[in-house]
Amino acid sequence: MKFKTFTLAASIAVIATTVAAHKGATGVLLERMQAMLAMGKATKAVAPMMRGQIDYDADQTRAYAAVLQTHSGEAMLALFPDGLNAKPSVAKDNVWTDWEEFSDLANDLAMYAAALDLASENGLGEAVPAVDSLMGGDTVDLMGGAVEVEQTAQTLASLPVNTLFAQSAQVCSACHSKFREEE
Amino acid sequence: MRKIAMGLLALTVAGVGGIMALRLFPVAAPVTPITLVGDVASGGYLARASGCIACHTDVKGGGRPLAGGTGFETQFGTVYAPNLTTDVEYGIGDWTIEDFAKAVRQGLSPDDIPYYPVFTYAFYQDFTDQQIADLWAAFQTVGSVNEPAPKTDLGFPFSERAGLKLWRAAFMYAPRTSPVLGQSDAWNRGRELVEGATHCAACHTDRNIAGGRKVNTGRMQGNNALPGGSKAPAITSAALAAAGWDLDNLSYALQTGITPTGDAFGGSMGEVVQMGTKFLTEEDRIAMATYLMDQSDD
């Protein structure tokens, strides 16, 4: 009998924990977190190919680009309606005070998603150091004074897929650094 | 009553005397003139690796590169990164290369006043004259920004920078950059970067109540109280392996920010990659990961 009680209590505890993990994350908040997780999962899955550890497959790149396209740009911004923030979402409130920068990053990701799709047949190339990819490649870049060149998906589409993948990940990281609460 | 007053007076005299003595106590090592010609590209590369741009650029406030202004909220108060542009009024435009060498390697201002150890000069102590000349050449290419960075004003006693001379005597550790016989070139290069220029331990090692690194008990074991309240995880070789890191994914993360779970770094580590390690060569990132995954001389 005691064992049964224990089992029941344990089951309730498990259910309670499961509910707690999603508690608060309903509706848009839940969608927001799921969108981020979907991109992370896709990134993890495609990373070995992007690094040349397994054979390159352009279909995989297009599928990955599609996941990013689904969750970036306007689609991402729609998941951050004015000031909507609560735990367990880890968005910082400056998403809304620095909205222009946040939306630029969301749109940059959409641009890279489009570029990855266009460039899928390019395959992998030589790893391009960040200096060169900043256009110009002189020390002005190294010291932080580079003039930003306006990029489009079309101009980016000439780059090797692994370079685009690395740069798109850097967009994720830049956005997380500025707008995500760290544990 | 009179005794108490006399006692307080004596303490004050002793305190003021102590501070005066500390102010006069010399800590600067002589700086020999540096006549080497610097290489701008090598200096820029080293500046990226060393985090000069990352810390001295107020990205959040939209500041210009190296114009300072980044605030570091420590338990002693907020320390602001100074303007390192070529501006004569507010930057380092009127410095000599010897002033610069003393600041970078010794953590002392041109007037021999110690900098707060938020500035990670302790990790740069082994920079060669050539590296200093390279950095100096690169810094000369930075456009002048004629704006002052906010002044750092910590409450007493921390406002008394002479007190930092005692701190230096206790906690200014020599960097562990010297090569180890029998290790590979990549490992030794990684050691030079990790323990020197890229100063990983500055954030990833816990600090004591005085802000000194716990080099014996907490080396690379993480820090839960970084400036601004963020946390740095443990990066001992064992901790890294347990968290799913290996040579391959770690060197890749230093380029892209992608973690083994498919997440991308945020927080200060995101900034380290964005403004620092992504500019390194693949060879150097692999070297760093090689050393980090096998810090076997500990």
Coordinates of C-alpha atoms in Angstrom, one line a residue:
Chain A
M1 CA 0.0 0.0 0.0
K2 CA 2.8 2.3 0.9
F3 CA 4.5 1.5 -2.3
K4 CA 1.3 2.4 -4.2
T5 CA 1.0 5.7 -2.4
F6 CA 4.7 6.4 -3.3
T7 CA 4.1 5.5 -6.9
L8 CA 1.1 7.8 -7.1
A9 CA 2.9 10.6 -5.4
A10 CA 5.8 10.1 -7.8
S11 CA 3.5 10.1 -10.8
I12 CA 1.9 13.3 -9.7
A13 CA 5.3 14.9 -9.2
V14 CA 6.3 13.9 -12.7
I15 CA 3.1 15.3 -14.2
A16 CA 3.5 18.5 -12.1
T17 CA 7.1 19.0 -13.3
T18 CA 6.1 18.5 -16.9
V19 CA 3.3 21.0 -16.6
A20 CA 5.7 23.4 -14.8
A21 CA 8.2 23.3 -17.6
H22 CA 5.5 24.7 -20.0
K23 CA 3.7 26.8 -17.4
G24 CA 3.5 30.3 -18.6
A25 CA 4.6 29.3 -22.1
T26 CA 1.3 29.2 -23.9
G27 CA 0.2 30.8 -27.0
V28 CA 2.8 33.2 -28.6
L29 CA 5.4 32.6 -25.8
L30 CA 5.3 28.9 -26.4
E31 CA 5.5 29.4 -30.2
R32 CA 8.4 31.7 -29.7
M33 CA 10.3 29.2 -27.7
Q34 CA 9.4 26.4 -30.1
A35 CA 10.6 28.4 -33.1
M36 CA 14.0 29.0 -31.5
L37 CA 14.3 25.3 -30.5
A38 CA 13.4 24.3 -34.0
M39 CA 16.2 26.4 -35.5
G40 CA 18.7 25.1 -32.9
K41 CA 17.7 21.5 -33.6
A42 CA 18.1 22.0 -37.4
T43 CA 21.5 23.7 -36.8
K44 CA 22.7 20.8 -34.8
A45 CA 21.6 18.4 -37.4
V46 CA 23.2 20.1 -40.4
A47 CA 26.4 21.2 -38.7
P48 CA 28.5 18.1 -39.4
M49 CA 27.7 18.4 -43.1
M50 CA 28.5 22.1 -43.1
R51 CA 31.9 21.3 -41.6
G52 CA 32.6 18.6 -44.2
Q53 CA 32.5 15.8 -41.8
I54 CA 29.9 14.0 -43.9
D55 CA 29.1 14.2 -47.7
Y56 CA 27.5 17.4 -48.8
D57 CA 23.9 17.3 -49.9
A58 CA 22.3 20.4 -51.4
D59 CA 18.8 19.2 -50.5
Q60 CA 19.8 19.3 -46.8
T61 CA 21.0 22.9 -47.2
R62 CA 17.7 23.9 -48.8
A63 CA 15.7 22.1 -46.1
Y64 CA 17.8 23.9 -43.5
A65 CA 17.2 27.2 -45.2
A66 CA 13.5 26.5 -45.2
V67 CA 13.5 26.0 -41.4
L68 CA 15.3 29.3 -41.0
Q69 CA 13.0 31.1 -43.4
T70 CA 10.0 29.8 -41.5
H71 CA 11.2 31.3 -38.2
S72 CA 13.2 34.4 -39.1
G73 CA 12.4 37.9 -40.4
E74 CA 8.7 39.0 -40.1
A75 CA 7.7 35.5 -38.8
M76 CA 10.1 35.9 -35.9
L77 CA 9.1 39.5 -35.2
A78 CA 5.4 38.4 -35.1
L79 CA 6.3 36.2 -32.1
F80 CA 7.5 39.3 -30.2
P81 CA 4.3 41.4 -30.0
D82 CA 4.7 44.6 -28.1
G83 CA 6.2 44.0 -24.7
L84 CA 4.8 40.4 -24.5
N85 CA 7.3 38.8 -22.1
A86 CA 7.2 36.4 -19.2
K87 CA 9.0 33.4 -17.8
P88 CA 10.0 30.9 -19.0
S89 CA 10.8 33.0 -22.1
V90 CA 14.4 34.3 -21.8
A91 CA 13.9 37.3 -24.0
K92 CA 15.2 40.5 -22.5
D93 CA 13.0 43.6 -22.3
N94 CA 15.4 45.5 -24.6
V95 CA 13.9 43.6 -27.5
W96 CA 11.2 46.2 -27.5
T97 CA 13.2 49.2 -26.5
D98 CA 15.8 48.5 -29.2
W99 CA 13.3 47.1 -31.6
E100 CA 15.0 48.5 -34.7
E101 CA 18.2 46.6 -33.9
F102 CA 16.3 43.5 -33.0
S103 CA 14.3 43.5 -36.2
D104 CA 17.5 44.2 -38.2
L105 CA 19.0 41.0 -36.7
A106 CA 15.8 39.0 -37.4
N107 CA 15.8 40.3 -41.0
D108 CA 19.6 39.5 -41.3
L109 CA 18.8 35.9 -40.5
A110 CA 16.0 35.9 -43.1
M111 CA 18.5 37.2 -45.6
Y112 CA 21.0 34.5 -44.8
A113 CA 18.2 31.9 -45.0
A114 CA 17.4 33.1 -48.5
A115 CA 21.1 33.2 -49.4
L116 CA 21.6 29.6 -48.2
D117 CA 18.7 28.5 -50.4
L118 CA 20.1 30.3 -53.4
A119 CA 23.7 29.1 -52.8
S120 CA 22.8 25.5 -52.0
E121 CA 24.5 24.2 -55.2
N122 CA 27.7 26.1 -54.4
G123 CA 28.7 23.4 -52.0
L124 CA 31.5 23.9 -49.4
G125 CA 34.5 26.0 -50.0
E126 CA 37.7 27.2 -48.3
A127 CA 37.0 28.6 -44.8
V128 CA 37.0 32.3 -45.2
P129 CA 38.5 34.3 -42.3
A130 CA 36.2 36.9 -40.9
V131 CA 38.5 39.7 -41.9
D132 CA 38.0 39.0 -45.6
S133 CA 34.3 38.5 -45.2
L134 CA 34.1 42.0 -43.9
M135 CA 35.0 43.2 -47.3
G136 CA 38.4 44.9 -47.6
G137 CA 40.3 42.8 -45.2
D138 CA 42.6 45.5 -43.9
T139 CA 43.4 46.4 -40.4
V140 CA 40.6 48.9 -40.2
D141 CA 38.4 45.9 -40.0
L142 CA 40.5 44.3 -37.4
M143 CA 40.4 47.4 -35.2
G144 CA 36.6 47.6 -35.6
G145 CA 36.3 50.5 -38.0
A146 CA 35.0 48.6 -41.0
V147 CA 32.4 50.3 -43.2
E148 CA 29.5 48.0 -43.3
V149 CA 28.6 47.1 -46.9
E150 CA 24.9 46.6 -47.5
Q151 CA 24.4 42.9 -48.3
T152 CA 21.5 41.2 -49.9
A153 CA 20.7 37.5 -50.3
Q154 CA 21.7 37.8 -54.0
T155 CA 25.2 39.3 -53.2
L156 CA 25.7 36.7 -50.5
A157 CA 24.6 33.8 -52.7
S158 CA 28.0 33.6 -54.4
L159 CA 29.7 32.5 -51.2
P160 CA 30.3 28.9 -50.2
V161 CA 27.6 27.3 -48.2
N162 CA 29.8 26.7 -45.1
T163 CA 30.7 30.4 -45.0
L164 CA 27.1 31.4 -45.1
F165 CA 26.2 28.9 -42.4
A166 CA 29.0 30.2 -40.2
Q167 CA 27.9 33.8 -40.8
S168 CA 24.2 33.0 -40.1
A169 CA 25.2 31.4 -36.8
Q170 CA 27.1 34.5 -36.0
V171 CA 23.8 36.4 -36.5
C172 CA 22.1 34.0 -34.0
S173 CA 24.9 34.6 -31.5
A174 CA 24.9 38.4 -31.9
C175 CA 21.2 38.5 -31.2
H176 CA 21.5 36.2 -28.2
S177 CA 24.3 38.3 -26.8
K178 CA 22.2 41.4 -26.9
F179 CA 18.6 40.2 -26.4
R180 CA 18.7 36.9 -24.5
E181 CA 18.8 36.5 -20.8
E182 CA 21.6 34.0 -19.9
E183 CA 21.3 31.6 -17.0
Chain B
M1 CA 36.7 60.6 25.5
R2 CA 40.0 62.4 24.9
K3 CA 41.7 59.0 24.5
I4 CA 39.2 57.9 21.9
A5 CA 39.8 61.2 20.0
M6 CA 43.5 60.8 20.2
G7 CA 43.2 57.2 19.0
L8 CA 41.1 58.2 16.1
L9 CA 43.6 60.9 15.2
A10 CA 46.4 58.5 15.4
L11 CA 44.6 56.1 13.1
T12 CA 43.8 58.8 10.7
V13 CA 47.4 60.0 10.6
A14 CA 48.5 56.4 10.1
G15 CA 45.9 55.9 7.4
V16 CA 46.8 59.1 5.6
G17 CA 50.5 58.3 6.0
G18 CA 49.9 54.8 4.7
I19 CA 48.1 56.1 1.6
M20 CA 50.9 58.7 1.0
A21 CA 53.5 56.0 1.4
L22 CA 51.6 53.8 -1.0
R23 CA 51.2 56.6 -3.5
L24 CA 55.0 57.1 -3.5
F25 CA 55.9 53.5 -3.5
P26 CA 57.3 52.7 -6.9
V27 CA 55.9 49.6 -8.8
A28 CA 56.8 50.4 -12.4
A29 CA 59.5 48.3 -14.0
P30 CA 61.8 50.3 -16.3
V31 CA 60.6 50.4 -19.9
T32 CA 63.4 50.2 -22.4
P33 CA 62.8 52.2 -25.6
I34 CA 61.0 50.3 -28.3
T35 CA 62.4 51.1 -31.7
L36 CA 61.0 48.1 -33.6
V37 CA 58.8 48.8 -36.6
G38 CA 55.3 47.4 -35.9
D39 CA 53.2 45.5 -38.4
V40 CA 49.6 46.9 -38.6
A41 CA 47.9 43.6 -39.6
S42 CA 49.7 41.6 -36.9
G43 CA 48.8 44.2 -34.3
G44 CA 45.1 44.2 -35.4
Y45 CA 45.0 40.5 -35.1
L46 CA 46.5 40.5 -31.6
A47 CA 44.1 43.3 -30.6
R48 CA 41.2 41.1 -31.7
A49 CA 42.6 38.1 -29.9
S50 CA 43.3 40.1 -26.7
G51 CA 39.8 41.6 -26.6
C52 CA 40.9 45.2 -26.9
I53 CA 38.0 46.0 -29.3
A54 CA 35.5 43.9 -27.4
C55 CA 36.0 45.7 -24.1
H56 CA 36.8 49.2 -25.2
T57 CA 33.8 49.5 -27.6
D58 CA 30.5 50.4 -26.1
V59 CA 28.4 48.2 -28.5
K60 CA 25.3 48.5 -26.4
G61 CA 25.5 52.3 -26.3
G62 CA 26.3 52.5 -30.0
G63 CA 29.8 53.8 -29.3
R64 CA 32.5 54.0 -31.9
P65 CA 35.3 51.3 -32.0
L66 CA 37.7 51.7 -29.1
A67 CA 36.2 54.9 -27.9
G68 CA 35.5 53.2 -24.5
G69 CA 32.5 53.8 -22.3
T70 CA 31.7 50.1 -21.6
G71 CA 30.7 49.8 -18.0
F72 CA 31.7 46.9 -15.9
E73 CA 29.6 46.6 -12.8
T74 CA 31.8 45.0 -10.2
Q75 CA 31.2 44.5 -6.5
F76 CA 33.4 47.5 -5.9
G77 CA 31.5 49.8 -8.3
T78 CA 31.3 50.4 -12.0
V79 CA 34.5 50.6 -13.9
Y80 CA 34.4 52.2 -17.3
A81 CA 36.7 51.3 -20.2
P82 CA 38.6 54.4 -21.3
N83 CA 38.9 55.8 -24.8
L84 CA 41.8 54.2 -26.6
T85 CA 41.5 56.1 -29.9
T86 CA 44.2 58.4 -31.2
D87 CA 42.4 61.4 -29.7
V88 CA 44.9 63.7 -28.0
E89 CA 42.4 65.1 -25.5
Y90 CA 40.4 62.0 -24.4
G91 CA 42.2 59.1 -26.0
I92 CA 45.8 58.0 -26.1
G93 CA 46.9 60.3 -28.9
D94 CA 49.6 61.9 -26.8
W95 CA 51.1 58.7 -25.5
T96 CA 54.5 57.3 -26.5
I97 CA 55.0 53.6 -27.4
E98 CA 56.7 53.2 -24.1
D99 CA 53.7 54.6 -22.3
F100 CA 51.6 52.1 -24.2
A101 CA 54.0 49.2 -23.4
K102 CA 53.8 50.0 -19.7
A103 CA 50.0 50.2 -19.8
V104 CA 49.6 46.9 -21.6
R105 CA 52.3 44.8 -19.9
Q106 CA 52.3 46.4 -16.4
G107 CA 48.8 47.9 -16.0
L108 CA 50.2 51.3 -15.2
S109 CA 49.3 54.7 -16.6
P110 CA 51.9 57.0 -18.0
D111 CA 52.1 58.6 -14.5
D112 CA 52.5 55.1 -12.9
I113 CA 49.0 55.0 -11.5
P114 CA 47.7 51.4 -11.4
Y115 CA 44.7 50.5 -13.5
Y116 CA 41.9 48.6 -12.0
P117 CA 42.4 44.9 -12.7
V118 CA 39.1 44.8 -14.7
F119 CA 41.8 45.6 -17.4
T120 CA 43.3 42.2 -18.0
Y121 CA 46.9 43.4 -18.3
A122 CA 48.2 40.6 -16.1
F123 CA 47.6 38.2 -19.1
Y124 CA 49.6 40.5 -21.4
Q125 CA 52.8 40.6 -19.2
D126 CA 54.7 38.3 -21.6
F127 CA 53.9 40.3 -24.8
T128 CA 57.2 40.9 -26.6
D129 CA 58.5 44.3 -27.8
Q130 CA 57.6 43.2 -31.3
Q131 CA 54.0 42.5 -30.3
I132 CA 53.8 45.8 -28.5
A133 CA 55.1 47.5 -31.6
D134 CA 52.5 45.7 -33.7
L135 CA 49.7 46.7 -31.4
W136 CA 50.9 50.2 -31.3
A137 CA 51.0 50.4 -35.1
A138 CA 47.5 49.1 -35.3
F139 CA 46.2 51.5 -32.7
Q140 CA 47.6 54.4 -34.8
T141 CA 45.1 53.5 -37.5
V142 CA 42.1 54.1 -35.3
G143 CA 40.2 57.3 -36.0
S144 CA 40.2 59.8 -33.2
V145 CA 37.0 60.1 -31.2
N146 CA 36.9 63.4 -29.3
E147 CA 34.6 62.3 -26.6
P148 CA 35.5 61.4 -23.0
A149 CA 34.5 58.0 -21.7
P150 CA 32.7 58.2 -18.3
K151 CA 35.1 58.5 -15.4
T152 CA 35.4 55.6 -13.1
D153 CA 34.6 56.7 -9.6
L154 CA 34.5 54.0 -7.0
G155 CA 33.8 54.8 -3.4
F156 CA 36.5 55.0 -0.8
P157 CA 38.7 53.0 -0.2
F158 CA 38.6 51.6 -3.8
S159 CA 38.8 55.1 -5.2
E160 CA 42.4 55.2 -3.9
R161 CA 44.3 53.6 -6.8
A162 CA 47.5 53.5 -4.8
G163 CA 45.8 50.7 -2.8
L164 CA 46.0 48.7 -6.0
K165 CA 49.7 48.4 -5.4
L166 CA 49.0 46.1 -2.5
W167 CA 46.5 44.2 -4.7
R168 CA 49.1 43.8 -7.4
A169 CA 51.6 42.4 -4.8
A170 CA 49.1 39.8 -3.8
F171 CA 47.2 38.9 -6.9
M172 CA 49.1 39.9 -10.1
Y173 CA 50.0 36.5 -11.3
A174 CA 52.4 35.8 -14.1
P175 CA 50.8 34.3 -17.2
R176 CA 51.3 30.6 -17.8
T177 CA 52.3 31.1 -21.4
S178 CA 55.7 29.5 -21.6
P179 CA 55.9 26.5 -23.9
V180 CA 56.0 23.0 -22.3
L181 CA 58.5 20.6 -23.7
G182 CA 57.0 17.4 -25.2
Q183 CA 53.7 19.1 -26.1
S184 CA 52.7 19.7 -29.8
D185 CA 53.2 23.1 -31.5
A186 CA 49.4 23.5 -31.6
W187 CA 49.1 22.8 -27.9
N188 CA 51.8 25.3 -27.0
R189 CA 50.3 27.9 -29.4
G190 CA 47.0 27.3 -27.7
R191 CA 48.5 27.7 -24.3
E192 CA 50.1 31.0 -25.4
L193 CA 46.7 32.3 -26.5
V194 CA 44.4 30.9 -23.8
E195 CA 46.7 31.8 -20.9
G196 CA 47.9 35.0 -22.5
A197 CA 46.2 37.2 -25.1
T198 CA 42.7 35.7 -25.0
H199 CA 42.7 35.6 -21.2
C200 CA 40.0 32.9 -20.8
A201 CA 40.8 32.6 -17.1
A202 CA 39.8 36.3 -16.5
C203 CA 36.2 35.2 -16.7
H204 CA 36.3 31.5 -16.2
T205 CA 38.1 31.5 -12.9
D206 CA 36.4 32.4 -9.7
R207 CA 37.6 35.4 -7.7
N208 CA 38.1 36.0 -4.0
I209 CA 36.6 38.7 -1.9
A210 CA 39.3 41.1 -3.0
G211 CA 38.7 40.3 -6.7
G212 CA 41.9 38.2 -7.0
R213 CA 41.7 35.1 -9.1
K214 CA 41.6 31.9 -7.2
V215 CA 44.4 30.4 -9.3
N216 CA 45.1 27.5 -7.0
T217 CA 41.6 26.3 -6.1
G218 CA 39.4 27.7 -8.8
R219 CA 41.4 27.7 -12.0
M220 CA 39.1 27.5 -15.0
Q221 CA 36.3 26.3 -12.7
G222 CA 33.9 29.0 -13.7
N223 CA 32.7 32.2 -12.1
N224 CA 29.1 32.9 -11.0
A225 CA 29.6 36.6 -10.3
L226 CA 31.0 38.3 -13.4
P227 CA 30.7 42.0 -13.8
G228 CA 27.1 42.8 -14.6
G229 CA 25.9 39.6 -12.9
S230 CA 26.4 37.0 -15.6
K231 CA 28.1 33.7 -15.1
A232 CA 30.9 31.9 -16.8
P233 CA 30.9 28.1 -16.8
A234 CA 33.8 25.8 -15.8
I235 CA 36.2 25.2 -18.7
T236 CA 38.6 22.7 -17.2
S237 CA 39.3 19.9 -19.7
A238 CA 37.1 17.6 -17.7
A239 CA 34.2 20.1 -17.4
L240 CA 34.3 20.8 -21.1
A241 CA 34.3 17.1 -22.0
A242 CA 31.4 16.5 -19.6
A243 CA 29.4 19.3 -21.3
G244 CA 29.8 17.7 -24.7
W245 CA 32.7 19.7 -26.1
D246 CA 35.6 18.3 -28.0
L247 CA 38.5 19.7 -30.0
D248 CA 36.4 19.9 -33.1
N249 CA 33.2 21.5 -31.9
L250 CA 35.0 23.8 -29.5
S251 CA 37.2 25.3 -32.3
Y252 CA 34.1 25.7 -34.4
A253 CA 32.2 27.4 -31.6
L254 CA 35.1 29.9 -31.3
Q255 CA 34.4 30.8 -35.0
T256 CA 30.6 30.6 -35.1
G257 CA 29.2 30.6 -31.6
I258 CA 27.4 27.2 -32.3
T259 CA 27.4 25.0 -29.2
P260 CA 27.2 21.1 -29.2
T261 CA 23.4 21.3 -28.7
G262 CA 22.9 23.5 -31.8
D263 CA 22.4 26.6 -29.7
A264 CA 24.4 29.8 -30.3
F265 CA 26.4 31.6 -27.6
G266 CA 24.8 34.6 -26.0
G267 CA 26.0 36.8 -23.2
S268 CA 29.6 37.8 -22.9
M269 CA 30.8 34.7 -24.7
G270 CA 28.8 35.6 -27.7
E271 CA 30.6 39.0 -27.6
V272 CA 34.0 37.3 -27.3
V273 CA 33.3 35.3 -30.5
Q274 CA 31.7 38.2 -32.3
M275 CA 34.4 40.7 -31.5
G276 CA 37.4 38.5 -31.0
T277 CA 37.9 34.8 -31.8
K278 CA 35.9 34.7 -35.0
F279 CA 38.7 36.9 -36.4
L280 CA 41.4 34.3 -35.6
T281 CA 42.7 31.9 -38.1
E282 CA 41.3 28.4 -38.0
E283 CA 44.8 27.2 -37.0
D284 CA 44.7 29.4 -33.9
R285 CA 41.2 28.4 -33.0
I286 CA 42.2 24.7 -33.3
A287 CA 45.2 25.5 -31.1
M288 CA 43.1 27.1 -28.4
A289 CA 40.7 24.1 -28.4
T290 CA 43.7 21.7 -28.4
Y291 CA 45.0 23.3 -25.2
L292 CA 41.6 23.7 -23.6
M293 CA 40.7 20.1 -24.1
D294 CA 44.0 18.9 -22.7
Q295 CA 45.2 21.3 -19.9
S296 CA 47.3 18.3 -18.7
D297 CA 50.0 20.2 -16.9
D298 CA 47.7 21.1 -14.1

